[in-house]
Structure formats: C-alpha cells, structure tokens
XYZ file of C-alpha atoms in Angstrom:
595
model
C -12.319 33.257 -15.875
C -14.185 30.690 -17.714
C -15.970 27.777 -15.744
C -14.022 24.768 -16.487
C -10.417 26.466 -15.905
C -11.818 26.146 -12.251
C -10.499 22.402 -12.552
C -7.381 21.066 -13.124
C -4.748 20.809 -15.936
C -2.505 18.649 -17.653
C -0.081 20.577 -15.650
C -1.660 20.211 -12.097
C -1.960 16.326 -12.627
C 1.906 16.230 -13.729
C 2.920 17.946 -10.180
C 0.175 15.900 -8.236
C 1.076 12.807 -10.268
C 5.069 13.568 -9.283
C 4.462 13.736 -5.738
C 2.541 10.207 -5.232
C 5.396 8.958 -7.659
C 8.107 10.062 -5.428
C 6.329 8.486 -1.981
C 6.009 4.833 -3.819
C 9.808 5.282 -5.230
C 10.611 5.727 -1.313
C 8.853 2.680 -0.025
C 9.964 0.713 -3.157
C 13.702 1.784 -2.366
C 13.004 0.807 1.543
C 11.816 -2.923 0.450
C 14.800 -3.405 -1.915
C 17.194 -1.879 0.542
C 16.659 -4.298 3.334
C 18.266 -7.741 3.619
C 15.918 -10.309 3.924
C 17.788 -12.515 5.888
C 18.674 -10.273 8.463
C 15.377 -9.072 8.852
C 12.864 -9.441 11.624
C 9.164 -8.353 12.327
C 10.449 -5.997 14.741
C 12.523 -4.475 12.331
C 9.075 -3.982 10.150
C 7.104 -1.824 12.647
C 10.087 -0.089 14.202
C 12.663 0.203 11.309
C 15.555 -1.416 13.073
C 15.285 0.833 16.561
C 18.179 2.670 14.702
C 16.553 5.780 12.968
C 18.245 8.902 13.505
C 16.334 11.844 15.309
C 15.573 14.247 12.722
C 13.167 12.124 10.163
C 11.774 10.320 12.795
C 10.732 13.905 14.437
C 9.266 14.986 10.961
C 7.404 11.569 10.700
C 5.796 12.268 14.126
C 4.673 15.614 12.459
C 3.144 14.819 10.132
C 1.742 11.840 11.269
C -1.625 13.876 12.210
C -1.535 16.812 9.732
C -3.934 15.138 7.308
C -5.895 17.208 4.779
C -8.492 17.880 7.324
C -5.845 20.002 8.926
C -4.075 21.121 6.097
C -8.087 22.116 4.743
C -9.371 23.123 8.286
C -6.651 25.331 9.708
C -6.924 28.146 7.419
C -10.544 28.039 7.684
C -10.329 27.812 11.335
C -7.313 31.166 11.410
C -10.239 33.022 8.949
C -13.383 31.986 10.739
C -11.812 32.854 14.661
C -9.366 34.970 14.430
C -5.330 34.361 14.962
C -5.261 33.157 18.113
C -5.382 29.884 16.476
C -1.668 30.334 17.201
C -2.034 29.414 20.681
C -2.883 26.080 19.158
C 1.237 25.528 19.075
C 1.158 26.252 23.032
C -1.102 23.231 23.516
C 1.179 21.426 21.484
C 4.470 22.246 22.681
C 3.150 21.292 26.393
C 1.681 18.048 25.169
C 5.963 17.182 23.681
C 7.256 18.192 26.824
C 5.153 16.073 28.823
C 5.467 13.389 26.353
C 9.517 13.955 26.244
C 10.349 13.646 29.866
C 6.690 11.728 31.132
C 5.623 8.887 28.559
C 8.721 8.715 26.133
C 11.186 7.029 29.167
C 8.799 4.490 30.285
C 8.131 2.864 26.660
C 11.552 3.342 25.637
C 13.202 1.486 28.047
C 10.818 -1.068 28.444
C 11.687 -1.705 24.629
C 7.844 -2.595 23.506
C 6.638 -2.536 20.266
C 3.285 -1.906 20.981
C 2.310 0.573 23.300
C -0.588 -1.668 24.472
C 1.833 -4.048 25.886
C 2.384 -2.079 28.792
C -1.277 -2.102 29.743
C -0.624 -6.125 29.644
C 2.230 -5.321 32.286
C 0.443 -2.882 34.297
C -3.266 -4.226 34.627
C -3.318 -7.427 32.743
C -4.410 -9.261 29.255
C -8.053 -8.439 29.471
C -6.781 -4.377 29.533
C -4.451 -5.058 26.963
C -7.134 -6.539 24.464
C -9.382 -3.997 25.441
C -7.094 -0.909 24.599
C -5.663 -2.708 21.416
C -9.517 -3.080 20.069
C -10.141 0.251 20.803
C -7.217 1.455 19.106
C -8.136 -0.532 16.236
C -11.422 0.242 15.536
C -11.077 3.811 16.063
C -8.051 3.907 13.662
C -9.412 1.890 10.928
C -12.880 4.659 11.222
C -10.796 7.502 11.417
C -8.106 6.545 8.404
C -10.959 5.645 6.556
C -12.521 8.977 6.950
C -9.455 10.705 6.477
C -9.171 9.478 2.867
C -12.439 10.188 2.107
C -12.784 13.905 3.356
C -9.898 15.501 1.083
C -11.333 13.115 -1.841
C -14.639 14.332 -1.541
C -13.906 18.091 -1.060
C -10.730 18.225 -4.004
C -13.474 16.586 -5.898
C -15.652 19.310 -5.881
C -13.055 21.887 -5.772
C -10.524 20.603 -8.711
C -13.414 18.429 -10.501
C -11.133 15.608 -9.649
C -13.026 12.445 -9.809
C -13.248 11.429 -6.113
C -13.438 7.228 -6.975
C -10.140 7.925 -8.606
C -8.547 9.908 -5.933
C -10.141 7.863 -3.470
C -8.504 5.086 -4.347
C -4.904 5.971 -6.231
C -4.474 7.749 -2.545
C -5.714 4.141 -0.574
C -3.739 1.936 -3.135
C -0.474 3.690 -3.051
C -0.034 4.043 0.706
C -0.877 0.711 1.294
C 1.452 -0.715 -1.295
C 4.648 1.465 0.239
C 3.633 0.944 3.620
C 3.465 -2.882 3.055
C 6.496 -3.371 1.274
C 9.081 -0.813 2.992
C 7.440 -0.963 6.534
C 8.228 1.853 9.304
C 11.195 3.231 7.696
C 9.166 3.258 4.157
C 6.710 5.030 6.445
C 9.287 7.852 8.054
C 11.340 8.707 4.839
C 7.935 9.155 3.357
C 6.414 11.598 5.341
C 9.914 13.412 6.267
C 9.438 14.060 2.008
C 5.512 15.231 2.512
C 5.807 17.181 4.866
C 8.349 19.345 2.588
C 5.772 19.081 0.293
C 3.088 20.343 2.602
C 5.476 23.677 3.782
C 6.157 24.303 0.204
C 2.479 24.409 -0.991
C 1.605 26.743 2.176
C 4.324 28.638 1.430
C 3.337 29.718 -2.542
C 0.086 30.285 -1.118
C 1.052 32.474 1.731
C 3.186 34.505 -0.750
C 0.964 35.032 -3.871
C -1.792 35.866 -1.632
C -0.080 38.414 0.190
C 1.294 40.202 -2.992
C -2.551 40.058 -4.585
C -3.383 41.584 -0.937
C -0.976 44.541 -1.431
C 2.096 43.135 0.709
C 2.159 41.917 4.424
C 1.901 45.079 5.978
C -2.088 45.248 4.324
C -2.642 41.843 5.395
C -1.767 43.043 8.829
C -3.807 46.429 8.718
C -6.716 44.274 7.370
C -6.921 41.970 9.484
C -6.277 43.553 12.366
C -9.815 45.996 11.357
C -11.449 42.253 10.942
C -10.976 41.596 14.707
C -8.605 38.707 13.450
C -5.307 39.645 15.544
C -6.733 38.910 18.847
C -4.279 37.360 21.039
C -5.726 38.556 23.990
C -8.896 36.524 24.117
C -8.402 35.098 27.754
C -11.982 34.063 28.480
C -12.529 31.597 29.776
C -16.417 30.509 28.836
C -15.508 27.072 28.165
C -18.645 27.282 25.416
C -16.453 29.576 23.371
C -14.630 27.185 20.420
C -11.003 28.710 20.859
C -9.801 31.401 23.033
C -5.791 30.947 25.183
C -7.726 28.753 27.609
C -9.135 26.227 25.472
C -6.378 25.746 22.807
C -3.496 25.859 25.412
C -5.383 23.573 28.164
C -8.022 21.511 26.002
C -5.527 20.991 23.281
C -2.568 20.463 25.331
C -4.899 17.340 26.436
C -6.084 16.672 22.924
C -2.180 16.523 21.586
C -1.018 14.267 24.537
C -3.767 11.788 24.119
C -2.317 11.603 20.601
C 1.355 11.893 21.021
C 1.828 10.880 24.787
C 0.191 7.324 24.639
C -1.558 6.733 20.783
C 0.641 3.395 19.614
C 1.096 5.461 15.555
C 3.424 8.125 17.538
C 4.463 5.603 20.295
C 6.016 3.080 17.119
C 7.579 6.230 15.766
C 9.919 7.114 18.968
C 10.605 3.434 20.323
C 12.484 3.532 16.448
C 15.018 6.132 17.820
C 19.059 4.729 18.159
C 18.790 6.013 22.191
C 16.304 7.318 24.189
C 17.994 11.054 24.227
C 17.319 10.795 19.990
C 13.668 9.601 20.546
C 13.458 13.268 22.681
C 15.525 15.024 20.494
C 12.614 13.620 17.920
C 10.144 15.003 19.844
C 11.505 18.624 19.662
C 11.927 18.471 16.260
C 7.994 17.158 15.630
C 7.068 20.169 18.054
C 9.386 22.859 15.675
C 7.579 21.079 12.751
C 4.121 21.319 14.023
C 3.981 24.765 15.287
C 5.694 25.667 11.096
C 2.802 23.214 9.647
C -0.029 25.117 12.290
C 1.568 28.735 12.043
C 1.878 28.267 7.973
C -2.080 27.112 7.520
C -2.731 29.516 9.638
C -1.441 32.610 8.128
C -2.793 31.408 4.683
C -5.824 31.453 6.496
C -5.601 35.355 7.685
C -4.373 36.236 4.268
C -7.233 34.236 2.970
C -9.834 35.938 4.677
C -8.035 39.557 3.873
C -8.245 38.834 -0.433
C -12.107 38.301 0.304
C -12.621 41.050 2.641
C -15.347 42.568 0.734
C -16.822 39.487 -0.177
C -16.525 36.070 1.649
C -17.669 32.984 -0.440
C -19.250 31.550 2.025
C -21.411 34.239 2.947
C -22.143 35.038 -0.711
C -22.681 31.861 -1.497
C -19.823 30.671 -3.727
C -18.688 27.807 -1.501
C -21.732 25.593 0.418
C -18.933 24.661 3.507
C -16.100 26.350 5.200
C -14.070 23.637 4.720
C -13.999 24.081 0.881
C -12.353 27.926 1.380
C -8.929 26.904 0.898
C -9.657 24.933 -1.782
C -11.873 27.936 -3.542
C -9.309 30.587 -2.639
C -6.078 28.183 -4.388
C -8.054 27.839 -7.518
C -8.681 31.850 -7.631
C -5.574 32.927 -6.991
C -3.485 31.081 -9.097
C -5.893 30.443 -11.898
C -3.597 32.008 -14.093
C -0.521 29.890 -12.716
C -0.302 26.503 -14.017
C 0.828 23.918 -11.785
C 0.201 25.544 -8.500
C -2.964 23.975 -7.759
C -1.383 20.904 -8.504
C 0.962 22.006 -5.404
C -1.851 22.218 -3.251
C -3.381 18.768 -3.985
C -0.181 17.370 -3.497
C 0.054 19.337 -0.227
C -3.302 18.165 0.973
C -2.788 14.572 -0.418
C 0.491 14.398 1.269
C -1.209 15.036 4.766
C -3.620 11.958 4.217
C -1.005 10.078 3.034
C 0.884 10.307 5.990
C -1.877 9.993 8.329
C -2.752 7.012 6.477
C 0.486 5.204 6.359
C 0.987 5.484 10.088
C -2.440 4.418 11.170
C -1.736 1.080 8.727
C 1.311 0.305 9.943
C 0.136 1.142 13.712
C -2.780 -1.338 13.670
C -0.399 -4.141 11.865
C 2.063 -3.442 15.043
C -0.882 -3.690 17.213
C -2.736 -6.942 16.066
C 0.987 -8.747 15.762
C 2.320 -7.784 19.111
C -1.257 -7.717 21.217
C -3.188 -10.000 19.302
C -1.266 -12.492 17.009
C 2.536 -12.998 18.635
C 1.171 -14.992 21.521
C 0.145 -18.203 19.079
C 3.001 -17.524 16.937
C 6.143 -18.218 18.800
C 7.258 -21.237 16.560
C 7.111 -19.523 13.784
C 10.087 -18.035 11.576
C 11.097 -13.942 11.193
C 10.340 -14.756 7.779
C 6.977 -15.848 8.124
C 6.246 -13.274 10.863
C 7.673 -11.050 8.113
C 5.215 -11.943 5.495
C 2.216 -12.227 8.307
C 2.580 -7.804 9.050
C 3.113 -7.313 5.240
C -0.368 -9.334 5.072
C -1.700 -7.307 7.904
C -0.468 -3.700 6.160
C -1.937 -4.764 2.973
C -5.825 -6.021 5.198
C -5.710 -3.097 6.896
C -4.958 -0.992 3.769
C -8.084 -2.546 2.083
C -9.989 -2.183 4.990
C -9.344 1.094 5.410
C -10.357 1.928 1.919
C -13.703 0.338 2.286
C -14.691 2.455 4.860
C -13.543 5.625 2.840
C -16.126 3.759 0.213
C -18.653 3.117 3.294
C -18.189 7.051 4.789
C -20.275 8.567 1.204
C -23.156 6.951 2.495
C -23.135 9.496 5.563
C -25.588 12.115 6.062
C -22.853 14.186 8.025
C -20.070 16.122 7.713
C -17.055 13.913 7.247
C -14.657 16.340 8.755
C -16.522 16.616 11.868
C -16.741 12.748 11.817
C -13.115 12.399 12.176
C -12.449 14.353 14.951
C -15.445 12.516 16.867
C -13.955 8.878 16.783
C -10.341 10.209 17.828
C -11.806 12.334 20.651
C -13.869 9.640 21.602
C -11.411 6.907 22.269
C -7.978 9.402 22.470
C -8.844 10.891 26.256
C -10.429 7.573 28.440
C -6.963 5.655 27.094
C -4.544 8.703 28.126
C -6.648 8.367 31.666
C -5.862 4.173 31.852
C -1.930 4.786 31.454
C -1.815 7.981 33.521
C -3.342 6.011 36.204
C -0.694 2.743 35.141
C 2.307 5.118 35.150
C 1.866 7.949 38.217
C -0.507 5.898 40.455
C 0.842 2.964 41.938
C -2.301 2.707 43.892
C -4.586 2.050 40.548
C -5.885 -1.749 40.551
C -7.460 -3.401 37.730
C -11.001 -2.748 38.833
C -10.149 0.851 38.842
C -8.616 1.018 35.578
C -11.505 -1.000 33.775
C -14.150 1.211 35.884
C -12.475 4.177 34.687
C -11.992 3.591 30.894
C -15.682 2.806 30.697
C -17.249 5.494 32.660
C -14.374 7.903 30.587
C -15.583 6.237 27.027
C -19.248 7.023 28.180
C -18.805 10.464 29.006
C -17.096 11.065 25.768
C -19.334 9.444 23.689
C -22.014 11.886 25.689
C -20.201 14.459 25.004
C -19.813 14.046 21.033
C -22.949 12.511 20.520
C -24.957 15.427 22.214
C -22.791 18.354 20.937
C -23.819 16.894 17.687
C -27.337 16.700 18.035
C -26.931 20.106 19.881
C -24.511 21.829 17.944
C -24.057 25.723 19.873
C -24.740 28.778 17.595
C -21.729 30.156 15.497
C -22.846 33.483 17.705
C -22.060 31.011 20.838
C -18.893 29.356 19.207
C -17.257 32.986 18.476
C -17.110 33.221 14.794
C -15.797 36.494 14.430
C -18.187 38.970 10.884
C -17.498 38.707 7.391
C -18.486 40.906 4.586
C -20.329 40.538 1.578
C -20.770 44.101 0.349
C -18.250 44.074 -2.420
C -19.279 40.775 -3.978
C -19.361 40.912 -8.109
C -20.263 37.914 -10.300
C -18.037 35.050 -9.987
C -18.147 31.549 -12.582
C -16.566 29.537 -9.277
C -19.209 27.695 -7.542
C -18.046 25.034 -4.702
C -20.785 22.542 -3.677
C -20.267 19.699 -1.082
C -22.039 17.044 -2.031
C -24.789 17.748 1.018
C -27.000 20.841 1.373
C -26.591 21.084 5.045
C -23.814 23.233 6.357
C -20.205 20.756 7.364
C -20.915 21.108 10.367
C -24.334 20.414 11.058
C -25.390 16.239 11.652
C -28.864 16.268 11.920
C -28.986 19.146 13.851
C -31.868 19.998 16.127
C -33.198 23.839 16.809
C -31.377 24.819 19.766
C -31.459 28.804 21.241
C -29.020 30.873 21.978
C -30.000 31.111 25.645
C -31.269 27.826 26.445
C -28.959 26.555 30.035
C -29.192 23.038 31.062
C -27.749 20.205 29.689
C -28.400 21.684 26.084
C -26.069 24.571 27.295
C -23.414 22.118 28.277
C -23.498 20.632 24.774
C -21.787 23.573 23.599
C -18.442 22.995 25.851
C -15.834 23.384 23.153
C -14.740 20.222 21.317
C -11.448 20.997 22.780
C -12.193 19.954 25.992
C -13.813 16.083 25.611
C -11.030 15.281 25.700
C -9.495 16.374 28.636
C -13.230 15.506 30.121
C -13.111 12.040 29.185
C -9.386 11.301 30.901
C -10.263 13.097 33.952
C -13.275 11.073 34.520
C -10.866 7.807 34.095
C -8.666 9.150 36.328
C -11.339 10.153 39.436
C -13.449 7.024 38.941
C -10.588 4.788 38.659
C -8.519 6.574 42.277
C -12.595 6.181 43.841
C -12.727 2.513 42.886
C -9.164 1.218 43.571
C -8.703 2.755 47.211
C -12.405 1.225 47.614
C -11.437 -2.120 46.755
C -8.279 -2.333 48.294
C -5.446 -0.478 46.323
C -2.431 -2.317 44.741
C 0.922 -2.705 47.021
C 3.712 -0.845 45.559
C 6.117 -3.374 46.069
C 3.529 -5.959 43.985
C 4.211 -3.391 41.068
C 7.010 -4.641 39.091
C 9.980 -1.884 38.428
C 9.881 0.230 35.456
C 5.847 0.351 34.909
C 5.591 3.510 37.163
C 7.561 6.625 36.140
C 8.909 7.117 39.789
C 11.284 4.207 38.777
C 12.922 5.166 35.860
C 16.368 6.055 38.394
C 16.496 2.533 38.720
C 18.554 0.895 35.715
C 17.532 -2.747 36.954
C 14.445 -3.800 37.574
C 13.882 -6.482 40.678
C 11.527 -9.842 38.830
C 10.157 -11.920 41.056
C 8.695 -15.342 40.473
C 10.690 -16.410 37.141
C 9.790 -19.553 35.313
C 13.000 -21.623 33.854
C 11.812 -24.509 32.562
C 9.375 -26.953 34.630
C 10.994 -24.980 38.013
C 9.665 -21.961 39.252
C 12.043 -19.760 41.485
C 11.331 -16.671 43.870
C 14.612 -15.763 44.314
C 15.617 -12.656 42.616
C 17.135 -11.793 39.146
C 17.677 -8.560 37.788
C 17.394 -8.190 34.314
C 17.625 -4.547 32.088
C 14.611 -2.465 31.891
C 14.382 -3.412 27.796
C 14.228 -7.087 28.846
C 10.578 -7.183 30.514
C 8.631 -7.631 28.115
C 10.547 -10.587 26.523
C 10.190 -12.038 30.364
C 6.226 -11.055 30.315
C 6.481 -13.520 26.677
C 8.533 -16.492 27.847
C 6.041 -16.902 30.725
C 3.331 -17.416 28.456
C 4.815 -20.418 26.974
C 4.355 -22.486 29.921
C-alpha cells in the first residue's frame, strides 16, 4: 500500500460529507416544522413534553457515546480483555435506578431544569451552585470532545483537524439552535444508526480477514482476552466485574440519574411510563453501542496478533488503534473509512448537541427566567436560540483552546465529568432519600465531595499506576513486517501520561492509592457528599419532615397531591391549605418570586 492511500478519498468525504448533510436537513426540517405562534421556550428545550418513547430512548444513548467512546472502547476490549462487557451491567443498574428512583421525582414535578429541584429542596444559593457547575464542566468537556476525534482522525485520515474542528462545531450548533430538543433527538436517533452500521462493517470485514468468528474466538481466547471471570477485587486494577459493575454503575447514574442533558431528554416523554419505557430502550441501545466497539476491539487485537502497532511502533497512542486498524483493513474498499468518520463524528455530534442545548435549558430556567417574566414566548424563544448559538461558539473555542494542552485530551475529558458528575449525584441523593439533609449539610457535602474528586484526578494524574498495575493484558510483536502506515499524535508522550512523575510498582501510601481505578472517583466523590452531609445535618439540627414540601422526597411519590403551605395571592398571604398537582410546584416556587 502506498503512503498517501492511508488518507482519505473523494469517496470517503462523499459518505462523511452525506452524513453531516443529513443531521442539518433534520434540524432544518425541525425549525420549519414548528409553528411559531404556538411555540414556547419550553417547547425549545423539551420538544413539546410529547415525544414518543423510542427516539427519545436512542437520544439518551447516544447522548454520551462520543468518539472518545466510539475510539476508546475497542482499544479498551483489546488492551483488557472482554470483560469490558460487564461495562453493560454497570449500565443497566444505573437505568433501573434511574427508571424507578430519579425519573418519577423530575417527571412529575414537571421541571425543565433538573437544577430546579435543588432550588426546591435546599434553596437558590444550591441551585446556582449546581447550575455553574454543570455549566462549566459541560462547556470543558464538549469542548474537549470536539477536539479529541479532530485531532486523532487528523492524524489517522490526514483530515485537516481546523476543518473538522470546526464543520463538526458549526453544524451542531446551527441544528441545535434552530430545531431545538426535538432537532436534537431525531438527530441522534439517525447517528446512532450511523454509529451501529460503521461497527458493524468493521466487525464483519475484520472477522472474515481473521479467518471467520470461530478464529477470532480461538485467538483470543489464547490472548487471555475472554476472561469473564476476573472477580478481583484490587480496586487498583482498571476493570475487572467489581469495578465496571459497581464503579460504573456509579459513573452511569451520575450521568443518567441526575446530569440535566439526560434529565431534558426524559421530562420530553408524553407520560411518565414512556419516559421509562425510554430508559429501557437507551439501556438496549447502550449495551449494542458498548458490546459492538467492543467486539471490533477483540477482533482488532486478533488481525494484529503477531504484531500490535503499538508495540511495534506504528501508532504513538492506543487511542489511534481503531483508527489505524479501519484504514488497513479496508484500504482497498472505498468509502468505508468514510463510514467510520461518520461513525465517530456522529458520536461527537450527539454529545455535542445535547450538552448545547442542556446548558441553554440551564442558564434560561436557573439563571435567566427569574428577570424575565414580562417578557413574550417569542422573545424567550429567540433568547435560548441566542444561548444555543453562545454556547455553540463557546464551546468551539475551547476545542481551539484544548491544542494548547500538554496532555492527553481523552484522558482530559473523562477528568472534568468525573470531577463534577459524583459530588452532584451525592447533593440530590441526599435531597431525594434523606429528609433529614439541611442546607448546611448539602453545601458541606458537595464541597468536601468536589475536593476529594479533584484529589483523586489530580493525583492519579500526576501518579498515573503502571500498565503492569492497571492489568493490561501481552501483545506480540514477533511477526511484524514493514508497514508505510505510521500514526503520530501530535505529542511524544504516551495518551495517557500528563506530566507524569516516576512512580514504582511497589510503592504503598498515598502514591498507591493514586492508582484506585478511575472507575471508582466517582462513586468516591458521592459517598463523601453523602457521609459529610448526614454528619453535618443531624449536628446542626436536621430538617422536620413535615417542613419538607410533598413530592421533593421519593417516599412521596404515592401521594398524587402535594399539601403547599404559605401561598402568596396577591398582597395576602394565606396558611391555609391548597393542594395543587405534583407538575404544578414549580410554577408555585416562580409566582412567589414575583412578590
């Protein structure tokens, strides 16, 4: 194979160049669709409450499978073995949980933003606090997210990344901002076909180069790689059943149970049954996207098991494997490269599009509603198209800003999620199941949880554990021939390495406790909101369950009125009581502002 038929052709371009086509036709289609005069700005962010269960279930899907997942998995599956599988586990706890523990409470409450509870529960100063931190982390994370797949399709297609970078930023934005959350659903529900469908060539043309499933199989089971009964439960070790059904059950419900992108997705349900019924379908959708990478990934590492190209040399990162293996095995396919940018784009896409129109729900409904009450649906309108279209831009500039890094981008994304994901699950686990939690305890807890997260991933960095430590499982390099394919990130260092510091194998301490599995922070992080927050609300006098109002803590969902005390109308205040449906509160919580 000659060099430069390692990038891309006319061909590739035409299928990538179809697939971004097809996502702006769907938001353009969306805008047009809508009446403007029936319209509202809660329509924008939750597309009517009326969307059926099935799209909004593949929108929740593939709200998080960005291209550092649809990358990372299969190099995950090759590098450990897989019992990546287990990953689905994790995740099919977290929906359950999320189903029948966090779904109810939002849905009934009818919020837009999922910070708007935190108002209810523990007051304004909470509610800022969790809508800032949602925010920023977002906007880092989005920003990241379009970078990574532009900087490693760069190097891998010879795709210029500014272009990429940008057509990817540009086009999200603009779909997102003129079709809003049903622009964003009917979107994804169409990338997330495209991401099966690129997994899918891959999985099969690699496993007829292989010699047919049952050599993948005999392969990979010599390579230690079917190894489903790793039950240890070293908590340094990177995946084993432990860790990925556990830590990422905790991981996955931090994102799904309370993060306001999956949150704005199942408030849009007709009924509260459909918004479950969502659920199940995101879970049979996930554990398809996870089991799909991950397979490629097996298959990947049995085509090179003579001679790994990271080992030999060929590829400078893990991360860039899938990328390397695509372009050799269909180098003599036109078109099906193509496929797998489109199936990588498609990820960030998604991930991107919900994180945009998530912080536009969050700085209208937490931040900007409250001095706009006068104003019109059609200016309100107009004020979250603005916001999509800021946050867009803004999130562009820091995929501009993240090129300046001297670490791994992909490492960097999972960093500011973990970091903010687990101390805000512990703040409404404590609003929803502890009736006893006070304000002091919940604003004790988030910061002590922040800090020990921030600990965490700031010291696991510096101290990153050996790959010997971590679990990496051999590869071989015996049969390696001369190969024109050379894939260079644009560092030297390995992905995963950020200034790394020397650190032995069998060093204890608080080095050793740097290499807890990244898994885990998580779950860390909310349990240290949780204790501190119980220790400093029984100290300080814990709240009266009868000064809780009905429908903020889970126990009361039976209830299909809720009991509000204290009700302004007008200049008079009145304590007698009014009942009002669950879906009413926070309109009530509004209209006292006003006074």
């Amino acid at each position: 194979m000659e060099e430069q038929s390692a990038g891309f052709i006319l061909a590739d371009y035409a299928v990538f160049s179809s697939m971004l086509l097809v996502s702006m036709s769907i938001g353009l289609f969306q805008a047009l669709k809508k009446r403007p005069g029936d319209a509202t700005a809660d329509d924008f962010f939750t597309g009517g409450r009326s969307m059926p269960a099935v799209p909004v279930g593949l929108s929740l899907c593939a709200s998080f499978m960005s291209a550092v997942q649809v990358l990372g998995v299969p190099s995950e599956a090759s590098r450990y073995g897989f019992k990546f599988l287990y990953m689905c586990l994790g995740q099919s706890i977290s929906s359950l949980l999320t189903a029948y523990l966090f779904l109810p409470v939002f849905f009934r409450l009818g919020i837009t933003s999922a910070n708007q509870y935190l108002k209810m529960r523990f007051g304004r100063g909470m509610q800022l606090l969790g809508s800032i931190q949602f925010l920023v982390a977002t906007l880092l994370y989005t920003g990241i997210v379009i970078y990574a797949p532009a900087l490693i399709l760069n190097q891998a297609t010879g795709l210029n990344m500014w272009v990429s970078l940008f057509s990817t930023g540009i086009i999200c934005t603009l779909y997102t901002t003129l079709g809003g959350m049903k622009a964003v659903i009917w979107t994804d529900v169409f990338q997330i076909i495209v991401m099966l469908a690129g997994f899918v060539a891959i999985f099969i043309h690699g496993t007829i180069l292989v010699g047919g499933p049952a050599m993948v199989l005999e392969i990979a089971r010599n390579g230690s790689r079917i190894n489903f009964n790793d039950f240890s439960v070293d908590p340094r070790q990177r995946y084993s059943f432990w860790s990925l059904s556990v830590g990422g059950a905790s991981v996955w419900l931090s994102m799904y149970g309370v993060n306001q992108a999956q949150v704005q997705r199942y408030i849009s349900c007709r009924t509260e049954k459909d918004a479950q019924w969502a659920l199940l379908v995101n879970q049979v959708g996930l554990c398809l996207i996870v089991s799909s990478a991950a397979t490629c990934g097996i298959v990947m590492f049995a085509y090179y098991i003579n001679c790994d190209p990271l080992m030999s040399g060929r590829i400078s990162a893990p991360d860039l494997s899938m990328a390397y293996f695509v372009l050799d095995i269909f180098r003599n396919h036109p078109g099906f490269p193509g496929l797998f940018l489109a199936c990588a784009y498609s990820g960030t896409l998604s991930t991107a599009s919900t994180s945009i129109n998530a912080m536009a729900a969050v700085t209208m409904e937490d931040l900007l509603r409250p001095r706009l009450r006068l104003m019109t649906q059609k200016k309100l309108i107009l004020i979250s198209k603005g916001l999509s279209l800021l946050y867009g831009v803004g999130c562009i500039t820091v995929a501009a800003l993240s090129s300046l890094l001297d670490w791994g981008v992909l490492q960097g994304s999972f960093t500011v999620m973990g970091v903010v994901s687990g101390p805000i699950l512990g703040v409404f686990i404590l609003g929803m199941f502890v009736p006893a939690a006070n304000r002091l305890g919940a604003f004790s807890g988030i910061i002590v949880g922040f800090c020990v997260s921030l600990w965490l991933a700031v010291g696991s960095t510096l101290y990153p554990p050996s790959e010997e430590t971590m679990g990496v499982l051999p590869f071989y390099t015996g049969g390696c021939g001369p190969s024109n394919i050379t894939l260079n990130s644009s560092h030297p260092q390995d992905q995963h390495s950020i200034s790394t510091l020397p650190y032995p194998d069998d060093q204890g301490g608080l080095l050793d406790f740097y290499s807890l599995s990244y898994l885990y922070f998580g779950a860390m992080a909310t349990g240290s909101v949780i204790l501190v927050g119980l220790i400093v609300s029984y100290a300080t006098g814990p709240t009266k369950r009868i000064d809780i109002k009905e429908g903020l803590l889970w126990w009361d969902l039976d209830k299909k009125q809720v009991e509000v005390l204290s009700k302004h109308r007008g200049d008079e205040v009145t304590d007698e009581p009014q009942f009002v449906p669950l879906m009413e509160m926070h309109k009530e919580e509004t209209k006292e502002e006003e006074y």
